[in-house]
Coordinates of C-alpha atoms in Angstrom, one line a residue:
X1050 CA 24.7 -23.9 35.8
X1051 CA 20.9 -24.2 33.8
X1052 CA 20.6 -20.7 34.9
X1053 CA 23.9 -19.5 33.7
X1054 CA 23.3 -21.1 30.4
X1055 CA 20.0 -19.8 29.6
X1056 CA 21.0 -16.1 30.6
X1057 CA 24.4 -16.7 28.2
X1058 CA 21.6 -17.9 25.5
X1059 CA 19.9 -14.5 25.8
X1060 CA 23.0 -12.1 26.4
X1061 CA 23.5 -13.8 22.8
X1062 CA 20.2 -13.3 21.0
X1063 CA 20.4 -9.6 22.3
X1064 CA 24.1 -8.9 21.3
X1065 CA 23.1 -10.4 18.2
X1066 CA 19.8 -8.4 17.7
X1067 CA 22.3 -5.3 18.5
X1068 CA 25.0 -6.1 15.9
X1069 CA 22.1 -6.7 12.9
X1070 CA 19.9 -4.0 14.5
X1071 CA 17.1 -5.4 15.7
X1072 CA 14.7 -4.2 18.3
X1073 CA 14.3 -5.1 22.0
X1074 CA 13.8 -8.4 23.2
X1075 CA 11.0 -9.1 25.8
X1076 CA 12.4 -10.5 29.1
X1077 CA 9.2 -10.6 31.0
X1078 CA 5.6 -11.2 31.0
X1079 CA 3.0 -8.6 30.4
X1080 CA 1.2 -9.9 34.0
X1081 CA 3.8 -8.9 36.1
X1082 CA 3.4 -5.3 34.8
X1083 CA 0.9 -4.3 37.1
X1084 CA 2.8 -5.5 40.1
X1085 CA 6.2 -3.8 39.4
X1086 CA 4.3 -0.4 38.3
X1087 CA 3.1 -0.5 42.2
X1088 CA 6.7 -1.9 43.6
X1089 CA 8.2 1.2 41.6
X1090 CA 5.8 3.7 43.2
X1091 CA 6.6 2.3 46.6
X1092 CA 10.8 2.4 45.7
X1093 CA 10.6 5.9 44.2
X1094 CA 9.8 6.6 47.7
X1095 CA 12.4 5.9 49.4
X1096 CA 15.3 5.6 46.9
X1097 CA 16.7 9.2 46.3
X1098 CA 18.2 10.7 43.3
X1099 CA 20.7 13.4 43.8
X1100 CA 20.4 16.5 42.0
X1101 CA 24.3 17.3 43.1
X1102 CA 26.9 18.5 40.6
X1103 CA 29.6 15.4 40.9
X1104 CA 32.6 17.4 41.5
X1105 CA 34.8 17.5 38.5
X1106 CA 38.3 15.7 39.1
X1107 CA 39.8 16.6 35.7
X1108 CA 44.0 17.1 35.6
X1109 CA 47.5 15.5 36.1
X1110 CA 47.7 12.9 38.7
X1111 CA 51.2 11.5 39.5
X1112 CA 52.9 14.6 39.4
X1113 CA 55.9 13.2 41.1
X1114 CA 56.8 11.3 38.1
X1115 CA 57.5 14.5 36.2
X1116 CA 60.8 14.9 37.2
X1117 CA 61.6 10.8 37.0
X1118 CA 61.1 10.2 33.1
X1119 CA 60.7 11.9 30.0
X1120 CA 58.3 9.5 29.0
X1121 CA 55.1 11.6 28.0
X1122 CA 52.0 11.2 30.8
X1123 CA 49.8 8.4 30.1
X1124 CA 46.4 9.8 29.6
X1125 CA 43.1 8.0 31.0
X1126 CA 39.9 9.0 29.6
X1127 CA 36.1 7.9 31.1
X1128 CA 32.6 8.0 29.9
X1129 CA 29.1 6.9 31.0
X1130 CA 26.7 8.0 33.4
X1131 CA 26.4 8.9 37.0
X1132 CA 28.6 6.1 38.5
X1133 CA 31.4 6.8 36.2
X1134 CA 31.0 10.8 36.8
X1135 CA 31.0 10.3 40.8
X1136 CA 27.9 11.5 41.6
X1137 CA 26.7 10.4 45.2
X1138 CA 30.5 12.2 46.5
X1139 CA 32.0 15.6 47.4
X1140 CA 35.4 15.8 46.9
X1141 CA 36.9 14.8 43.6
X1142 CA 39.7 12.5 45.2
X1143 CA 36.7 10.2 46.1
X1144 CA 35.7 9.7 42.6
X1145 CA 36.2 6.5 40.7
X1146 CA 38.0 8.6 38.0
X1147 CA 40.6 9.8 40.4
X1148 CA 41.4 6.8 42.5
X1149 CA 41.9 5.0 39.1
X1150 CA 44.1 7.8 37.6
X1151 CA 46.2 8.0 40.6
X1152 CA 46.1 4.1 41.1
X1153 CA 47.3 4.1 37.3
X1154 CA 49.9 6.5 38.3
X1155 CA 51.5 4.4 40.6
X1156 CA 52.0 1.5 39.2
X1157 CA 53.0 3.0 35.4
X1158 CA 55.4 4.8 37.6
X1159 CA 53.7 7.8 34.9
X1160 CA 52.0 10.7 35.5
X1161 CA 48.4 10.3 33.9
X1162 CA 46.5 13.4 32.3
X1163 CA 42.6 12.3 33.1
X1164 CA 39.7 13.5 31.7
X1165 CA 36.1 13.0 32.0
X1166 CA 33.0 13.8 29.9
X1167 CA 30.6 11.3 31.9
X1168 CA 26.9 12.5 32.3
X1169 CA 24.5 12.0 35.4
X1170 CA 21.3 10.3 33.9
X1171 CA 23.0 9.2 31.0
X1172 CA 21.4 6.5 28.9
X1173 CA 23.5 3.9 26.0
X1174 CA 22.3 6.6 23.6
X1175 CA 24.5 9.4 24.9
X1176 CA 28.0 7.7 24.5
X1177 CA 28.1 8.7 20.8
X1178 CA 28.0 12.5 21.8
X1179 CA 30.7 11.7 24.5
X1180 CA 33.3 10.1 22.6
X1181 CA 33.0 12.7 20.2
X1182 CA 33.9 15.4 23.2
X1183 CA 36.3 12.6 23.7
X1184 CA 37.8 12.9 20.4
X1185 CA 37.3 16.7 19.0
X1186 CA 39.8 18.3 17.3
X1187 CA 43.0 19.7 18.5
X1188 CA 42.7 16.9 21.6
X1189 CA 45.1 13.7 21.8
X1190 CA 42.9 10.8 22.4
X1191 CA 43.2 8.6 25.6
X1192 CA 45.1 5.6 25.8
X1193 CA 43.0 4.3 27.3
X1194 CA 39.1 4.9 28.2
X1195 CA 36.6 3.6 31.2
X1196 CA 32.7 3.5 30.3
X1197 CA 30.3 2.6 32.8
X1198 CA 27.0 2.8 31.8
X1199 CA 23.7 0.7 31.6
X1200 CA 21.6 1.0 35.0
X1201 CA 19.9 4.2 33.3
X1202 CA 18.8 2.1 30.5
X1203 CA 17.5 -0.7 32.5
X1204 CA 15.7 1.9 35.2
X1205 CA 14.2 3.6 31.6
X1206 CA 13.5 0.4 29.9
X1207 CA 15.5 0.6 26.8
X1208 CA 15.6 -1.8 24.6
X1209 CA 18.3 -4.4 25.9
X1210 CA 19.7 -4.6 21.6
X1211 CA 19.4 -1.0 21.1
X1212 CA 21.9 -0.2 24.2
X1213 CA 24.3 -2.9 23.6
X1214 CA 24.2 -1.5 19.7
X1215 CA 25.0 2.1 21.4
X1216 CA 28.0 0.4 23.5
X1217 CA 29.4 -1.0 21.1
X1218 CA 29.3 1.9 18.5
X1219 CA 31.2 3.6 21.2
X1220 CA 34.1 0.8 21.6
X1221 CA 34.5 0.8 18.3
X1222 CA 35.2 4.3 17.6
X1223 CA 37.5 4.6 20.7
X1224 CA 39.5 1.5 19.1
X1225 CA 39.6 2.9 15.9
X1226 CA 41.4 6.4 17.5
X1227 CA 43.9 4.0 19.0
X1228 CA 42.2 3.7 22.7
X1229 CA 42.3 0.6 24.9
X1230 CA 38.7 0.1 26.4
X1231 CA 37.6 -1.2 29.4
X1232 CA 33.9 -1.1 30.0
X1233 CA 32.2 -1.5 33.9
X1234 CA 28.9 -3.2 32.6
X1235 CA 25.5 -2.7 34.3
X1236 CA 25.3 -2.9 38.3
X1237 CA 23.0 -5.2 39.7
X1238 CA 20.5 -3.1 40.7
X1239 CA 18.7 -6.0 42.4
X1240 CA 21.2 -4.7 45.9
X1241 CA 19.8 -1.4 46.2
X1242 CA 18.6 -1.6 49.5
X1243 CA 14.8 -0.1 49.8
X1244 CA 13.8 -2.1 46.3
X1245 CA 11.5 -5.0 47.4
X1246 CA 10.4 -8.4 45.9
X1247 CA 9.2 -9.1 43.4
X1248 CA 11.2 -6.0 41.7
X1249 CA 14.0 -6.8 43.4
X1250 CA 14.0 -10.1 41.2
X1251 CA 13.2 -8.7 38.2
X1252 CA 15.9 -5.5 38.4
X1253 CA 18.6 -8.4 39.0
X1254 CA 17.5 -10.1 36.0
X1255 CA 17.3 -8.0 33.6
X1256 CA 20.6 -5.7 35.2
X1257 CA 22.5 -9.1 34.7
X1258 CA 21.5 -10.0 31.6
X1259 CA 22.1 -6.7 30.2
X1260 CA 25.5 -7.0 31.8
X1261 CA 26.3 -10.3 29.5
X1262 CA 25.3 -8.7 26.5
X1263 CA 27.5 -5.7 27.3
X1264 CA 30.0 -8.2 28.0
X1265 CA 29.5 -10.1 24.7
X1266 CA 29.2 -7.0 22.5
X1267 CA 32.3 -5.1 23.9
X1268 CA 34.5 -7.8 23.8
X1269 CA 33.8 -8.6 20.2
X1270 CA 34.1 -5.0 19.4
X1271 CA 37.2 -5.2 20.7
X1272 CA 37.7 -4.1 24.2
X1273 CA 37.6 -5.9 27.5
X1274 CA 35.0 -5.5 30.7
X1275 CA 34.8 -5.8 34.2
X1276 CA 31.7 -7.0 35.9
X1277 CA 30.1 -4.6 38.2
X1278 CA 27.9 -7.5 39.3
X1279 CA 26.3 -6.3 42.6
X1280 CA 28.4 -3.4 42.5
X1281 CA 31.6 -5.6 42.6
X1282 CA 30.8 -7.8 45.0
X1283 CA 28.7 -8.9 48.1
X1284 CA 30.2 -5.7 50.4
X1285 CA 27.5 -3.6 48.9
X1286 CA 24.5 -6.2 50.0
X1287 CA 26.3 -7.1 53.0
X1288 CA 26.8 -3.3 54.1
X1289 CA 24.4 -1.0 52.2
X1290 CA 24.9 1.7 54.7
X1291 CA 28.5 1.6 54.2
X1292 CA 28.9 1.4 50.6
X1293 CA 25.9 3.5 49.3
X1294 CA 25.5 6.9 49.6
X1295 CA 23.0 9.4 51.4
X1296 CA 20.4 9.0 48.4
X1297 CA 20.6 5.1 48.7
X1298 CA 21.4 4.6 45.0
X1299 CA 24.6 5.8 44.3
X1300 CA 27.9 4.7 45.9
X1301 CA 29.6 6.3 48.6
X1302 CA 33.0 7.1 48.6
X1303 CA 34.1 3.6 50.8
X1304 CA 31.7 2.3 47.8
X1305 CA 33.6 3.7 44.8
X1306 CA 36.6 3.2 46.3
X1307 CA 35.4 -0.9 46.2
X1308 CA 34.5 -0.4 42.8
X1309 CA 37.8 1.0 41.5
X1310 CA 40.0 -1.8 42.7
X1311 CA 38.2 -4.4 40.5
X1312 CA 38.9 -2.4 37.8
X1313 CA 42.9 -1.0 38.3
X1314 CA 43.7 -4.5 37.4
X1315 CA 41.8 -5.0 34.0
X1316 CA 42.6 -1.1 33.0
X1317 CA 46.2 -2.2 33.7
X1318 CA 46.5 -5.1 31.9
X1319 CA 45.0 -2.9 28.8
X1320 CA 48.1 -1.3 29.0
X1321 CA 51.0 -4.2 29.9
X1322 CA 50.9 -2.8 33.3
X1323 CA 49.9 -5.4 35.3
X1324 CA 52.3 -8.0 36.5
X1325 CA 50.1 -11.3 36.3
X1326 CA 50.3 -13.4 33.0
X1327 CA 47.4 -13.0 30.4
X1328 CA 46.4 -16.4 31.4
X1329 CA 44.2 -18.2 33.0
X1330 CA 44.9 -19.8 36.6
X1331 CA 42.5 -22.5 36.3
X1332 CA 43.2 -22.7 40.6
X1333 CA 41.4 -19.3 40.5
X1334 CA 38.1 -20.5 38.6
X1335 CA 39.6 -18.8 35.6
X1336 CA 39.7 -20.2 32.3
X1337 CA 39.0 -20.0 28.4
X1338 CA 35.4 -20.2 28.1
X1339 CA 32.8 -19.8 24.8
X1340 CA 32.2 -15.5 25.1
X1341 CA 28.4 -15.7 25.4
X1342 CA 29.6 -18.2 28.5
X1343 CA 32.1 -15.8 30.0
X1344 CA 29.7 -13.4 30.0
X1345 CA 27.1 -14.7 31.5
X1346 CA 29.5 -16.3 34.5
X1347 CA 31.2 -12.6 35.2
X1348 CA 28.0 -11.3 35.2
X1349 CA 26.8 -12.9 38.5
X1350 CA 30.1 -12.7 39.9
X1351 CA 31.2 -8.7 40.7
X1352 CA 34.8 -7.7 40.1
X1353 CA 35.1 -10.5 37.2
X1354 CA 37.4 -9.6 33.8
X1355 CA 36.5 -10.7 30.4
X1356 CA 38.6 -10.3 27.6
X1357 CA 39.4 -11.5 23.8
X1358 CA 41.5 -14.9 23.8
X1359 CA 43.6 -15.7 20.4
X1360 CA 41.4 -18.8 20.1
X1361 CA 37.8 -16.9 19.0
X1362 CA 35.3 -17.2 19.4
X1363 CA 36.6 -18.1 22.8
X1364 CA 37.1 -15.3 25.6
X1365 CA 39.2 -15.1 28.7
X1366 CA 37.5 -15.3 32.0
X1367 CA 39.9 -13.6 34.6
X1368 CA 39.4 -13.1 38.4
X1369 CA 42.4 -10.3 38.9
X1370 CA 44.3 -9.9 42.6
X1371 CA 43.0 -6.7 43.7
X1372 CA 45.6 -4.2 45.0
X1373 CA 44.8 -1.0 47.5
X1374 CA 44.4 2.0 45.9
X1375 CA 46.7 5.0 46.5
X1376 CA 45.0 8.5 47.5
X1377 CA 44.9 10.7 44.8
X1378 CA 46.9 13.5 44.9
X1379 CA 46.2 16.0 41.2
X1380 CA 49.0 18.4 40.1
X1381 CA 47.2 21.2 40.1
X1382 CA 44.8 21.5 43.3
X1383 CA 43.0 24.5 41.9
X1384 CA 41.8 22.6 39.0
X1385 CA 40.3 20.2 40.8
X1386 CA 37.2 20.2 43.9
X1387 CA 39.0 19.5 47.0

């Protein structure tokens, strides 16, 4: 509980720093800098970084909902950086993006248009050019959007307040066009297997507590998140082999399989979709909880929801039933990677 306190305490100072614009706040000491410069030599060597095109899973998912409603298709947008464009997989069914498109499909009973403009290596500082491909001209926007974004900032040392500030910006402007958000905040990065101590440590630390600010920032901007924690949850430490994929950093397709179940709930419940109450079952460890405390909480637990309550500044801490996903099947095959 100290711990949790102290990292809520931060996530504050930081999403505050971010909403008046301040600059970075310094989470460690200048002595350890000569230590992690030599662990990141020796984890450079045996962490990869794929240089693959993540295959683009772009078009109608649901299709047999076409000829069961004349409701219009519900259309999912999703932005961020490598996780959220798939990278790490080969076949576009095995993206996040798709199994949460056709997982939204099934349970909307909807087909669902899905798009996304997600960029490998992206940093905070990118978002504002994707929601504008998001929302050009002559383009309906989403109902509702998935960001997942953050380990490129930590990996490239941005300032922790200058990529919650970019976040949030990016929330805001998909609010204001009428999209729900749901944002996956920074992975632990503290589970990638070949990272030793102390780095190990110190990317958990500073992964998490970038995570609570996230968490703060979005859902005071308006939108809701879902913890990535150690890439939602202890399968990925437990099972490395399984869950990431051939370059040891990014997940594999059992892995974002993992991931998109923790979030089909909260993207559902964005919409009315999902059939639990927006309560908290205070048998489940959920609750109503100060935000900077949510946030901090979700953050060390993977898979964890946090969203706006009507009693501010006070935010809903939700653990959501996960359901399996269904396997994507797109309406048109040829405009998507098989």
């Amino acid at each position: 509980m100290p711990m949790t306190m102290s990292r809520a305490r931060v996530a504050r100072r930081i999403a505050t720093a971010a909403a008046f614009g301040g600059g970075g706040i310094g989470l460690l000491g200048v002595a350890t800098v000569g230590v992690l410069l030599t662990e990141v030599r020796l984890a450079r060597r045996t962490v990869g970084g794929s240089s693959d095109i993540p295959p683009c899973a772009d078009g109608r998912y649901g299709a047999a909902f076409d000829h069961l409603t004349d409701r219009p298709p519900l259309r999912l947008g999703f932005l961020g950086d490598s996780t959220a464009a798939g990278q790490g997989v080969h076949r576009a069914r095995q993206t996040p993006g798709a199994l949460l498109a056709s997982g939204l499909a099934a349970l909307s009973e909807l087909p669902v248009d899905f798009r996304n403009v997600a960029l490998p290596g992206a940093q905070s500082d990118d978002l504002a050019r994707q929601v504008e491909l998001m929302l050009a001209d002559g383009t309906e926007p989403p109902d509702v959007c998935v960001i997942m974004i953050g380990a490129n900032d930590v990996t490239h040392r941005m300032p922790p307040a200058q990529s919650v500030r970019h976040l949030c910006e990016a929330v805001r402007a998909l609010r204001a066009a009428g999209c729900e958000v749901v944002v996956g905040t920074c992975p632990d990065l503290g589970t990638i297997e070949p990272v030793y101590q102390p780095l190990r440590w110190v990317a958990r630390r500073l992964s998490r507590q970038l995570a609570a600010a996230q968490t703060i920032g979005v859902v005071e901007s308006g939108g809701r998140t879902v913890s990535l924690g150690d890439l939602l949850g202890p399968e990925f430490e437990a099972r490395p082999r399984e869950l990431f994929g051939p370059d040891n950093y990014h997940p594999s397709a059992e892995g974002y399989a993992t991931a998109a179940m923790a979030v089909l709930p909260t993207l559902c419940a964005s919409l009315g979709l999902w059939p639990e109450k927006e309560q908290p079952e205070p048998a489940r460890g959920e609750g109503l909880l100060p935000v900077e405390q949510a946030a901090a909480e979700a953050a060390s637990e993977g898979g964890t929801e946090v969203t706006a309550s009507r009693r501010a500044p006070w935010a809903l801490l939700k653990h959501r039933r996960r359901r399996q996903l269904p396997t994507p099947e797109p309406t048109d095959p040829s405009s998507v990677t098989p």
